[in-house]
Coordinates of C-alpha atoms in Angstrom, one line a residue:
Chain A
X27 CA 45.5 18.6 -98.4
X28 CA 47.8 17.0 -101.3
X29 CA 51.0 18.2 -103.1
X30 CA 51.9 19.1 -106.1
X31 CA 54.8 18.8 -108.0
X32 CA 56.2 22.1 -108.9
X33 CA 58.0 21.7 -112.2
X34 CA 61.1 23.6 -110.7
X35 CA 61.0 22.9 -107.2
X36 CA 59.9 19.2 -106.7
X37 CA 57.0 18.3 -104.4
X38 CA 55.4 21.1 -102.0
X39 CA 52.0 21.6 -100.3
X40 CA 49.4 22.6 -102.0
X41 CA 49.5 25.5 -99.9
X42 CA 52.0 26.9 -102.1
X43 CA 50.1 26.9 -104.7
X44 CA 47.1 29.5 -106.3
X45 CA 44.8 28.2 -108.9
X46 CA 44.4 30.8 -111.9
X47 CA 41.7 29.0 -114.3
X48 CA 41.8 26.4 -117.1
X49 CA 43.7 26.4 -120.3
X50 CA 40.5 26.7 -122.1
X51 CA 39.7 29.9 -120.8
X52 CA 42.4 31.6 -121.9
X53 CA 41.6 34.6 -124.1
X54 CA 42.6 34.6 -127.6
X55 CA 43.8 38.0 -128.7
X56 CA 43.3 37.3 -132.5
X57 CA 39.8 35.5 -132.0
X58 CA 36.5 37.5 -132.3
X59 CA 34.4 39.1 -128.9
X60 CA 31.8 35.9 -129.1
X61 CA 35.5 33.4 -128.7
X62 CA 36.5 36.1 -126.0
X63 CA 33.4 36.3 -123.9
X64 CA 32.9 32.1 -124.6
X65 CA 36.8 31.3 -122.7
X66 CA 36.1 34.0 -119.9
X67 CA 32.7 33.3 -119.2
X68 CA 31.9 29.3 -119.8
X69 CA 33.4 26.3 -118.0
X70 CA 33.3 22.8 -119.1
X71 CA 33.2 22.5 -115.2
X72 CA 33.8 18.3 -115.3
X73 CA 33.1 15.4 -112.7
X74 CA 36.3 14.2 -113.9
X75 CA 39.9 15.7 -115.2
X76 CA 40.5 18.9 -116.5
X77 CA 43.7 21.5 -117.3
X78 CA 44.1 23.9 -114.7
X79 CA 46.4 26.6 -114.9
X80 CA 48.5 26.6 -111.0
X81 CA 51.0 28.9 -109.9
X82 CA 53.5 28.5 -107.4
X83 CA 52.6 32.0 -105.8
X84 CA 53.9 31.3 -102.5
X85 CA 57.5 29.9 -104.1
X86 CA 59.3 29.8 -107.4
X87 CA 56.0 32.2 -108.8
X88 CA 56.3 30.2 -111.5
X89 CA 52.7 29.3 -114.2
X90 CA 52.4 25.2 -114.4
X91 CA 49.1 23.2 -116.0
X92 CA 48.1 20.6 -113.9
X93 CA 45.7 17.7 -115.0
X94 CA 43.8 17.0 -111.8
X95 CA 40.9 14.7 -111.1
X96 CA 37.8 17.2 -109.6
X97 CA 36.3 14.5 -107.6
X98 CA 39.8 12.5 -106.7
X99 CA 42.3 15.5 -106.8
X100 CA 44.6 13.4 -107.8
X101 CA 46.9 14.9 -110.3
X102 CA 48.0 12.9 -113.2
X103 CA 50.3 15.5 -114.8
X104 CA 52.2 18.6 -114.7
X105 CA 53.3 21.1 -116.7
X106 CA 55.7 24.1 -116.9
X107 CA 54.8 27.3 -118.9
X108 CA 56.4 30.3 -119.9
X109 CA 59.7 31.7 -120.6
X110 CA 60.8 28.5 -118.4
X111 CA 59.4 25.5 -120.1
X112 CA 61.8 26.9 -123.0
X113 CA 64.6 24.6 -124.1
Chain B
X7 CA -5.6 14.4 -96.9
X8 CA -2.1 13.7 -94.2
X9 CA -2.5 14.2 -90.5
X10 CA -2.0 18.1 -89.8
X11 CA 0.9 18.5 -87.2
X12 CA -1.3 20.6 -84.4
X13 CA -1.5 20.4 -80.5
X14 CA -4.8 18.9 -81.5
X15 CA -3.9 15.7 -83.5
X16 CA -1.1 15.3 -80.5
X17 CA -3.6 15.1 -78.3
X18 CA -6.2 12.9 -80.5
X19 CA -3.1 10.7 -81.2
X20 CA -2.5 10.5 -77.4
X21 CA -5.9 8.5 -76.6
X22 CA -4.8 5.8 -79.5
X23 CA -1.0 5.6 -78.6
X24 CA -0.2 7.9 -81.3
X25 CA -1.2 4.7 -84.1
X26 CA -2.1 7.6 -86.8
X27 CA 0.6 9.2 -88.1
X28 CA 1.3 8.4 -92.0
X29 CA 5.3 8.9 -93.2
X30 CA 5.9 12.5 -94.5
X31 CA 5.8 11.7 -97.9
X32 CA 5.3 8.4 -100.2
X33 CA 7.9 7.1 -101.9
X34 CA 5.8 6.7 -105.4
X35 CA 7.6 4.3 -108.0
X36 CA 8.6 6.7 -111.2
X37 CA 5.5 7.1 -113.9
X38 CA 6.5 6.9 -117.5
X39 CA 5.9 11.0 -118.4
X40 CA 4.8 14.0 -116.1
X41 CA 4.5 17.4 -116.9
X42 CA 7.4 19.1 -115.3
X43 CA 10.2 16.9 -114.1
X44 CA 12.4 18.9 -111.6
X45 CA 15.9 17.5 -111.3
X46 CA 17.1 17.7 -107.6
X47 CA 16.0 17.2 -104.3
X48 CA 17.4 19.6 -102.8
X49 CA 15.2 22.4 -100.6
X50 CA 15.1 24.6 -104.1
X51 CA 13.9 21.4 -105.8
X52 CA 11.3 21.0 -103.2
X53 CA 10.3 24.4 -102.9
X54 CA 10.0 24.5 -106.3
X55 CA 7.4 21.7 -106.8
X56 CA 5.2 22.5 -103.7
X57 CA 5.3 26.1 -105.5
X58 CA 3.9 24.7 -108.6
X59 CA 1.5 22.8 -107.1
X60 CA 0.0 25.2 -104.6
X61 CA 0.3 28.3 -107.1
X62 CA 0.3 27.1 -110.5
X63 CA -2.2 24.2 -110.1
X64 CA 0.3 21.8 -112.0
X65 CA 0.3 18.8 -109.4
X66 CA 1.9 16.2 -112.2
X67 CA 5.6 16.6 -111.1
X68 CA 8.4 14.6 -110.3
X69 CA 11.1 15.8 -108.2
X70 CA 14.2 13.2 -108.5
X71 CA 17.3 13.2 -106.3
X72 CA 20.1 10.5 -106.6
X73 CA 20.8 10.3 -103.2
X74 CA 18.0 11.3 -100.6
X75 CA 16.7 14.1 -99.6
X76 CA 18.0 17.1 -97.7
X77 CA 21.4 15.1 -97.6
X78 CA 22.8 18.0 -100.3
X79 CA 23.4 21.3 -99.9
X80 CA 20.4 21.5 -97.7
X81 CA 22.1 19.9 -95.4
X82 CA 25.3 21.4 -95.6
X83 CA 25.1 25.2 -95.3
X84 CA 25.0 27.3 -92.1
X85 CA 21.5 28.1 -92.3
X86 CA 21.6 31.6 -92.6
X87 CA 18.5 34.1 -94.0
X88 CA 19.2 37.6 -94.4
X89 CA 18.4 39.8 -97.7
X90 CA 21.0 42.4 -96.7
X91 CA 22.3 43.0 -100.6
X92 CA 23.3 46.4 -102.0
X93 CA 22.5 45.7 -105.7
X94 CA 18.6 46.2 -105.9
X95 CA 18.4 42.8 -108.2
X96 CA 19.3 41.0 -105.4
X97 CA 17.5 42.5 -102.5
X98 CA 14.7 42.7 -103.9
X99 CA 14.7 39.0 -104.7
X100 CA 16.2 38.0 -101.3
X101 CA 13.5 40.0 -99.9
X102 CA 10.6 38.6 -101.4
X103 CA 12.3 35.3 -99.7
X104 CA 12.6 36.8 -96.4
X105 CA 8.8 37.4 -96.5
X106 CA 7.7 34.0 -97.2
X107 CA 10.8 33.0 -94.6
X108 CA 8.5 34.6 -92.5
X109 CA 5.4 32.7 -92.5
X110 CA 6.8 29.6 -93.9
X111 CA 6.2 26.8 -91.0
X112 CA 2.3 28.1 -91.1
X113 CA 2.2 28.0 -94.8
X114 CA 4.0 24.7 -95.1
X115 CA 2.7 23.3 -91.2
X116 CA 5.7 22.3 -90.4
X117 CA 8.1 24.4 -88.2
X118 CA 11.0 25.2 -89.8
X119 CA 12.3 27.2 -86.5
X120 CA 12.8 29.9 -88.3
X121 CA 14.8 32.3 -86.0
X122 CA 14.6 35.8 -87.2
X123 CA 17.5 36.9 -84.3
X124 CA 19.1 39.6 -86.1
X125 CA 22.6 39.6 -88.6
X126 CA 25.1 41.8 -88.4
X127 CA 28.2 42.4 -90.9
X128 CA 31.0 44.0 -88.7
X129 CA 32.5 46.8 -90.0
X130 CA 37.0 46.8 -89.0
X131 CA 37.5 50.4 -90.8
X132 CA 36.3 54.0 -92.1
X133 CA 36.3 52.1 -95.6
X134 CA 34.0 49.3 -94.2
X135 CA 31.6 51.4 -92.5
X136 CA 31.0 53.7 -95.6
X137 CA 30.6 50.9 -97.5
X138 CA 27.9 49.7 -94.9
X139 CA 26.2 52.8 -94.4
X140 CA 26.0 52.2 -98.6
X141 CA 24.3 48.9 -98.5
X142 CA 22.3 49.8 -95.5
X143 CA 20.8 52.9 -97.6
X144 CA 20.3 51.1 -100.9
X145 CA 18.3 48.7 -98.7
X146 CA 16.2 51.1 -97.1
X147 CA 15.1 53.1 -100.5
X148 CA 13.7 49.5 -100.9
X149 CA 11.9 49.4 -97.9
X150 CA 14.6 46.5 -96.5
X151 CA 15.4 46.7 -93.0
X152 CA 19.0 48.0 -92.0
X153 CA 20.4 49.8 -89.1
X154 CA 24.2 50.8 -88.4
X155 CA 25.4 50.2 -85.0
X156 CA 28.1 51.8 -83.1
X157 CA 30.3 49.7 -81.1
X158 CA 28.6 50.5 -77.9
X159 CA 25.5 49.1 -79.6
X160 CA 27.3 46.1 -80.5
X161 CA 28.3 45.5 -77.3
X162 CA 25.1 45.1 -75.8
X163 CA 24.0 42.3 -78.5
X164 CA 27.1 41.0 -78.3
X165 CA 29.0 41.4 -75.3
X166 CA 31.4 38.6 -76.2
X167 CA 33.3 40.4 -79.3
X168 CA 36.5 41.6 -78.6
X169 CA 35.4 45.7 -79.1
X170 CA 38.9 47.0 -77.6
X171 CA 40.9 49.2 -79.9
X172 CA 43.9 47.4 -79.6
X173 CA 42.3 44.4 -81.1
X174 CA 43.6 43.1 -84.2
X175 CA 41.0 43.3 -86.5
X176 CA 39.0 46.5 -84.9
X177 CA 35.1 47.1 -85.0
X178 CA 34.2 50.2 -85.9
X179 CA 30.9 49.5 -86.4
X180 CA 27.8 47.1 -88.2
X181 CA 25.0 46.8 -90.7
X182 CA 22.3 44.6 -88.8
X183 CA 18.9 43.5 -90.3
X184 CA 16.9 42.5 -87.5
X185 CA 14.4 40.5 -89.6
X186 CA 17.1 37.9 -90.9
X187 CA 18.2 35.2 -88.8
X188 CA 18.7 31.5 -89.0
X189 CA 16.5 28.2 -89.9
X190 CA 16.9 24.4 -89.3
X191 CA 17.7 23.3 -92.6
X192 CA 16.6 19.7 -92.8
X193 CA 13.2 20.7 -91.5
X194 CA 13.2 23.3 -94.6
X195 CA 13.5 20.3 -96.7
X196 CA 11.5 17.8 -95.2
X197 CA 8.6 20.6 -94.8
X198 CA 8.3 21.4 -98.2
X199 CA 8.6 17.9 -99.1
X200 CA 6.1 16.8 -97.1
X201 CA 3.5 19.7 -98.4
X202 CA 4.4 19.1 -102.1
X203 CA 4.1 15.7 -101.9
X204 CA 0.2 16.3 -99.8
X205 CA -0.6 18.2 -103.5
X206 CA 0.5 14.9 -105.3
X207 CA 4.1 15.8 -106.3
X208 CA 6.2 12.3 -106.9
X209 CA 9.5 12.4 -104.7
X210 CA 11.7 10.1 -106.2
X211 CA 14.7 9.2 -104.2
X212 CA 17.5 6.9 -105.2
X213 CA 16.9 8.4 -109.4
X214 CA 20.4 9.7 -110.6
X215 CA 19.5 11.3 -114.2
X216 CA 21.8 10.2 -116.4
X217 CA 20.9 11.7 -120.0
X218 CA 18.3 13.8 -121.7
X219 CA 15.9 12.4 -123.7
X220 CA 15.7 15.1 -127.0
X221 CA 14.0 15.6 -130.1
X222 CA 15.6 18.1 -132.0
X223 CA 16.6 20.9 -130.1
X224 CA 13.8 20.7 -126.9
X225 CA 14.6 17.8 -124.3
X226 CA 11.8 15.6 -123.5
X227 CA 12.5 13.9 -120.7
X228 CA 15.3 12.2 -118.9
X229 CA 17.4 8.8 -118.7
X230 CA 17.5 7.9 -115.1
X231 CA 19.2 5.2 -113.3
X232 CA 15.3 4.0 -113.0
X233 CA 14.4 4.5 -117.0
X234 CA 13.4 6.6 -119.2
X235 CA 10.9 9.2 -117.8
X236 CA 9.5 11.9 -120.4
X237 CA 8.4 16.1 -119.5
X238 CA 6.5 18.6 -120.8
X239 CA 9.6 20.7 -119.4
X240 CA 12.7 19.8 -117.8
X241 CA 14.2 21.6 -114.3
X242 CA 17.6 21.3 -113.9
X243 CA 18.1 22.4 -109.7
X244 CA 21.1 20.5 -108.8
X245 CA 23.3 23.3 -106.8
X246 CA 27.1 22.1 -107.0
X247 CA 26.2 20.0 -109.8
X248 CA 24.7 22.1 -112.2
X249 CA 27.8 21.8 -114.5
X250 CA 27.9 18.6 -114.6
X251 CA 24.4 18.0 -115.4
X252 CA 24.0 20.9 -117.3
X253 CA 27.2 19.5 -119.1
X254 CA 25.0 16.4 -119.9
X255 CA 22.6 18.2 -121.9
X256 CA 25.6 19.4 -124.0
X257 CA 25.9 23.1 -122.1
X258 CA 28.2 24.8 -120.8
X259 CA 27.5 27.3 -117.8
X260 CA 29.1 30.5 -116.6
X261 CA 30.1 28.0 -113.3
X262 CA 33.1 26.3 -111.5
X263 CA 32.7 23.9 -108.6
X264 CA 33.9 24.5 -105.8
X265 CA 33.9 23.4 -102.3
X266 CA 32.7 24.8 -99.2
X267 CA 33.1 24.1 -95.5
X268 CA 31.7 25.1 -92.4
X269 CA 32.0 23.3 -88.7
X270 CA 30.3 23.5 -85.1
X271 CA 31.6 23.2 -81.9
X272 CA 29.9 21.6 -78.8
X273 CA 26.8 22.8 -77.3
X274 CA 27.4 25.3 -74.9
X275 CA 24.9 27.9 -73.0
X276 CA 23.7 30.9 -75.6
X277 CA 26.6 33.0 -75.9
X278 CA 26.6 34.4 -79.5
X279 CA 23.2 36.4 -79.9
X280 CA 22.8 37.1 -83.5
X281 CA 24.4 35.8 -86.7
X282 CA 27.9 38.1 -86.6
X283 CA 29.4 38.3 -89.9
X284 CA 32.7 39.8 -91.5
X285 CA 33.2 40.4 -95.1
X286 CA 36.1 42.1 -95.2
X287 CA 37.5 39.1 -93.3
X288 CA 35.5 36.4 -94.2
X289 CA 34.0 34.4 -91.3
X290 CA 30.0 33.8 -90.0
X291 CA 29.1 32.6 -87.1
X292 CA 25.4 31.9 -84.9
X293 CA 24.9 29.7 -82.4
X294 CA 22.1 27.1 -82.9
X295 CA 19.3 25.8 -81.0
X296 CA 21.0 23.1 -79.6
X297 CA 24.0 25.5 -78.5
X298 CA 27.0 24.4 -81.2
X299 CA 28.3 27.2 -82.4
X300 CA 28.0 26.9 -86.7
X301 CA 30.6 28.5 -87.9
X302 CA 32.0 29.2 -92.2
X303 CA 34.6 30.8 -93.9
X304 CA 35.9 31.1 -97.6
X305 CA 35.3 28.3 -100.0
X306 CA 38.7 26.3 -101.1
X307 CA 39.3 28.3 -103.8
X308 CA 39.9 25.8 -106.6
X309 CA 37.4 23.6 -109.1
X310 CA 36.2 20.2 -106.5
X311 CA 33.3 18.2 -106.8
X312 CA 34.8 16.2 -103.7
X313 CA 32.8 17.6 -100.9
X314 CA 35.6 17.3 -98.6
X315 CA 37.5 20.3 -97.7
X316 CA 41.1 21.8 -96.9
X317 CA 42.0 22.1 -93.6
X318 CA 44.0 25.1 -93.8
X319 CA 40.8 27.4 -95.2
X320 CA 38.7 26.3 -92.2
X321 CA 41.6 26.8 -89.7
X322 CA 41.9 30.2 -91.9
X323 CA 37.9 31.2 -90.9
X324 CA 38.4 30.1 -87.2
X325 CA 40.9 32.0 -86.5
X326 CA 39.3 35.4 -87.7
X327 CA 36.0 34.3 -85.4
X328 CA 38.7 33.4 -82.2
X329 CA 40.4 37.2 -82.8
X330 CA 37.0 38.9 -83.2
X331 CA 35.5 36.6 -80.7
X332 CA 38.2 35.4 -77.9
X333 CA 35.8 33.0 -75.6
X334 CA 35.6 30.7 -79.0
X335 CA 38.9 29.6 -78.4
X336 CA 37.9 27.8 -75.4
X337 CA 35.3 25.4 -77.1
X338 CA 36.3 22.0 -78.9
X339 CA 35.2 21.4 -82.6
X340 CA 32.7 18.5 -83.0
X341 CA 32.1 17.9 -86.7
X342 CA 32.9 19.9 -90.0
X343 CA 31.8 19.2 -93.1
X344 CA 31.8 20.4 -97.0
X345 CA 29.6 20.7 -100.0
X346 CA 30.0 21.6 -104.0
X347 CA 28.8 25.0 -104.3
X348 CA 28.0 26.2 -107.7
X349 CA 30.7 29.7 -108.0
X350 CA 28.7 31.5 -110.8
X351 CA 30.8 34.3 -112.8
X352 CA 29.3 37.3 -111.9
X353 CA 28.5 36.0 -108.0
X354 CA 24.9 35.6 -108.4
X355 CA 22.1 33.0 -109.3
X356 CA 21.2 32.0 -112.9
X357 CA 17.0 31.1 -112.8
X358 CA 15.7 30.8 -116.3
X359 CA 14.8 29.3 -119.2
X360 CA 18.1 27.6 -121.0
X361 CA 19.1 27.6 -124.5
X362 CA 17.7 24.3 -125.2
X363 CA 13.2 24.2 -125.7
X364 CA 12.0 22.6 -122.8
X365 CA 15.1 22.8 -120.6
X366 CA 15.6 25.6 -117.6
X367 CA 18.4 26.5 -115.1
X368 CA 18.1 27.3 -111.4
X369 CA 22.0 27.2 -110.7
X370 CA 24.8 29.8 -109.6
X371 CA 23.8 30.0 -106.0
X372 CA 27.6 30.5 -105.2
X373 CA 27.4 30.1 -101.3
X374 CA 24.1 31.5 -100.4
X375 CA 21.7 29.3 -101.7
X376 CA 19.7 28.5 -98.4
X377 CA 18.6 31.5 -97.8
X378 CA 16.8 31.8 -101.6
X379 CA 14.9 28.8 -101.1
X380 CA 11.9 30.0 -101.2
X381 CA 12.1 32.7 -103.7
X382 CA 13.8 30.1 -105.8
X383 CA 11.1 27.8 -105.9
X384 CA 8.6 30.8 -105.7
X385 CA 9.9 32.2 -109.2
X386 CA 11.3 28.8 -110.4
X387 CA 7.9 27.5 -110.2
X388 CA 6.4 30.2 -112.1
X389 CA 9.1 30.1 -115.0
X390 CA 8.2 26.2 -115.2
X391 CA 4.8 27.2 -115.0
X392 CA 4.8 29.8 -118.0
X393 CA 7.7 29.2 -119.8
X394 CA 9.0 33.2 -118.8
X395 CA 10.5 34.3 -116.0
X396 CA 9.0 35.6 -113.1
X397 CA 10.0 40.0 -112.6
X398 CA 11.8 38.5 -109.9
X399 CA 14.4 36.1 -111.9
X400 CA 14.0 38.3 -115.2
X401 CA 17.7 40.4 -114.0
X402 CA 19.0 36.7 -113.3
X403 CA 19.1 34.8 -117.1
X404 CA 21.7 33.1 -118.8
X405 CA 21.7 35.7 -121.3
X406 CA 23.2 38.1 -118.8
X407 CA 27.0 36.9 -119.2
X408 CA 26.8 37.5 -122.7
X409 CA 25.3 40.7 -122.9
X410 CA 27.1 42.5 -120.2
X411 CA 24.2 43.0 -117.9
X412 CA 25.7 40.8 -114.7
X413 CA 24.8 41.5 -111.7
X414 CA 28.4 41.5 -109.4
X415 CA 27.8 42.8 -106.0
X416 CA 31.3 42.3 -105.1
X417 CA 32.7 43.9 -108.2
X418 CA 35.0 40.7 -109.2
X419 CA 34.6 40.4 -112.3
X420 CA 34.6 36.9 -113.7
X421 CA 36.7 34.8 -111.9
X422 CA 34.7 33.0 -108.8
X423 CA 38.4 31.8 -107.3
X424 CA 38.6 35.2 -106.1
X425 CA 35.5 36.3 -104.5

């Protein structure tokens, strides 16, 4: 078990927390079906960091990409997203 | 020729203080080319290359595994076999594996303890059980063994489940197939390796594949932490790992990594009969030979190639097994482990030729790879060994994600964090 850094809250257990997918497998609604079905259905799936989209289900609710280490877990950044990460 | 294991080499072996057993299996130094290199040795890997040799007649095969064998997944699950799937793709193909489950420790003379003791998936509500009657019937119009018990028929296979109706999670019922059951999985892998390697299949331990060898758009071979070692065609079988090696080849698979766990408690006299499952919760638990009762739950439900696992999701699947199952709060926990299972988008196995010449996928086996292993090997072998799939595998390509054609028993859709 590890914490994360919630972007609003501070530090909280991981526990907290709900993993969604990675940034790159977000759907682009202007691209074509073969960009669609590439982000929801393909992973680059590394032995090493990725972005991972996180939400703080179980506090704030709030979206957040983590870089995390699959192999460490350790998490190198985080970041907020949405209306909140607005200046 | 090795040493059959009989009563009758025992007792030959008995005269000459048992001086003539040879190890399992040799452990060959890598040759520079062979004609299928299977990558993994894992019990698909294994079953794979005894299939190809036995079957196929194609005896010049590697099998190579960076660590040693049977220390992956095949030594990590929780050594269930059942075939119990609604979607006819899949129980079909499970079945055929059941079969040679069957008569697997005469084919492969080496007992594999095969234990077919009976599995049940409990039914907690009127949604559950019609859902079970469902699966039971779809399995039957295949010929598959089910049966639907009503609680009073549970109680006599399993007296121990907490059948009151002021239980928390109620049983209304089950789905048992009496022909599935459990196996001890190292002697799965050790058997298989043992017979491949009697038809001259190289097991090469220690040989972490770092590369592929390619000339134009068909791989060759593979660069190994031993050297370069070329194929006529190229297996890649590496469970949890399949993205990552995969990923070396330049591909990238409908698969996230995750991590699995599963634990057993001290020995104790038999008290759990058969394997008692839940999916609506989501626990499993069978007692093994030894008396520890094995016990699994939901995967962590995030990407990890760690293979060590959350304590909260285990305590999560013990606690479901202590409310359906009361007495297993009395027993102490003795080891628990993890391994990277391979979460595939639509829930079920990818077996087929890839998008590269001379390269082919047997990944995607989610959480339920043990049970496949030998109808993995059975059909992997023959796609290795002709190039096509076998009818078996043919539902389970690549091509599948992109066409619409998966195969999602539990109707998820793709995203394997919430299965």
């Amino acid at each position: 078990m590890y914490q994360i850094t919630c972007p609003h809250c501070g530090p909280r257990a991981q526990t907290e927390f709900t993993y969604e997918r990675t940034t790159d497998s977000v759907v682009d609604p202007a691209g074509d079906a073969q960009t669609a079905m590439q982000a929801l259905y393909t992973r680059a799936n590394p032995m090493g960091l990725d972005d991972e989209i996180w939400r703080h289900t179980y506090g704030c609710r709030a979206w957040m990409v983590l870089t995390r280490h699959r192999v460490s877990h350790e998490i190198h950044a985080v970041k907020a997203i949405g209306p909140e990460a607005l200046p | 020729m090795k040493t059959p294991y009989s009563a009758f080499s025992l007792l030959r072996g008995a005269l000459n203080g048992q001086k003539h057993w040879e190890p399992a299996w040799r452990d060959p130094e890598p040759k520079a080319s062979y004609d299928v290199i299977i990558i993994g040795g894992g019990g698909h890997g294994l079953a794979t290359a005894y299939y190809l040799a036995k079957v196929h007649g194609i005896r010049n095969v590697a099998v190579l595994e960076k660590g040693w064998i049977g220390g992956g997944n095949v030594g990590r699950n929780t050594t269930l076999v059942r075939s119990n799937y609604r979607l006819p793709q899949l129980h079909n193909f499970f079945e055929f594996g059941l079969k040679l489950w069957h008569g697997l420790s005469d084919d492969l003379n080496y007992n594999v303890m095969f234990s077919p003791r009976g599995a049940m998936f409990l039914g907690h509500n009127d949604g559950d059980m019609i859902k079970l009657a469902e699966r039971g019937d779809a399995m039957r119009c295949d010929g598959i063994d089910a049966e639907l018990l009503t609680p009073k028929q549970i109680a006599k296979i399993e007296p121990l489940l907490d059948l009151s109706r002021t239980a928390r999670f109620p049983i209304d019922g089950a789905l048992i197939q009496w022909r599935a059951g459990t196996a001890r999985h190292d002697a799965v892998a050790w058997g298989y390796a043992r017979a491949a390697d009697a038809l001259g299949v190289d097991i090469i331990q220690k040989c972490e594949v770092t590369g592929f060898v390619k000339d134009g758009n068909r791989i060759i071979g593979v660069e190994t932490s031993r050297g370069r070692i070329l194929a006529g065609r190229t297996g890649i079988c590496v469970a949890g790992h399949s993205g990552h090696v995969a990923g070396l080849a330049g591909l990238r698979l409908p698969i996230e990594s995750q991590t699995l766990q599963a634990l057993v408690t001290e020995g104790v006299k038999p008290m759990v009969q058969s394997v008692v499952m839940s999916q609506s919760l989501h626990f499993y638990i069978s007692q093994s030979d030894k008396g520890g009762i094995v016990m699994g739950g939901d995967p962590d439900n995030w990407p990890s190639y760690a293979r060590r696992g959350q304590p909260t999701i285990k305590e999560h699947a013990i606690a479901q097994a202590v409310t359906c199952m009361p007495a297993l709060s009395r027993l102490r926990m003795l080891r628990t482990w993890s391994g990277v299972t391979d979460m595939s988008f639509d829930g079920s196995p990818i077996i087929g030729p890839s998008p590269i010449d001379g390269l082919y996928l047997n990944a995607g086996w989610c959480y339920g790879g043990f049970k496949a292993t030998p109808a993995s090997g059975w059909t992997y072998a023959h796609t290795l060994a002709t190039g096509k799939p076998h009818a078996l595998n043919a539902p389970f390509s690549l091509e599948r994600f992109m066409t619409g054609a998966t195969i999602d028993e539990t109707s998820v859709g793709p995203f394997p964090n919430h299965r």
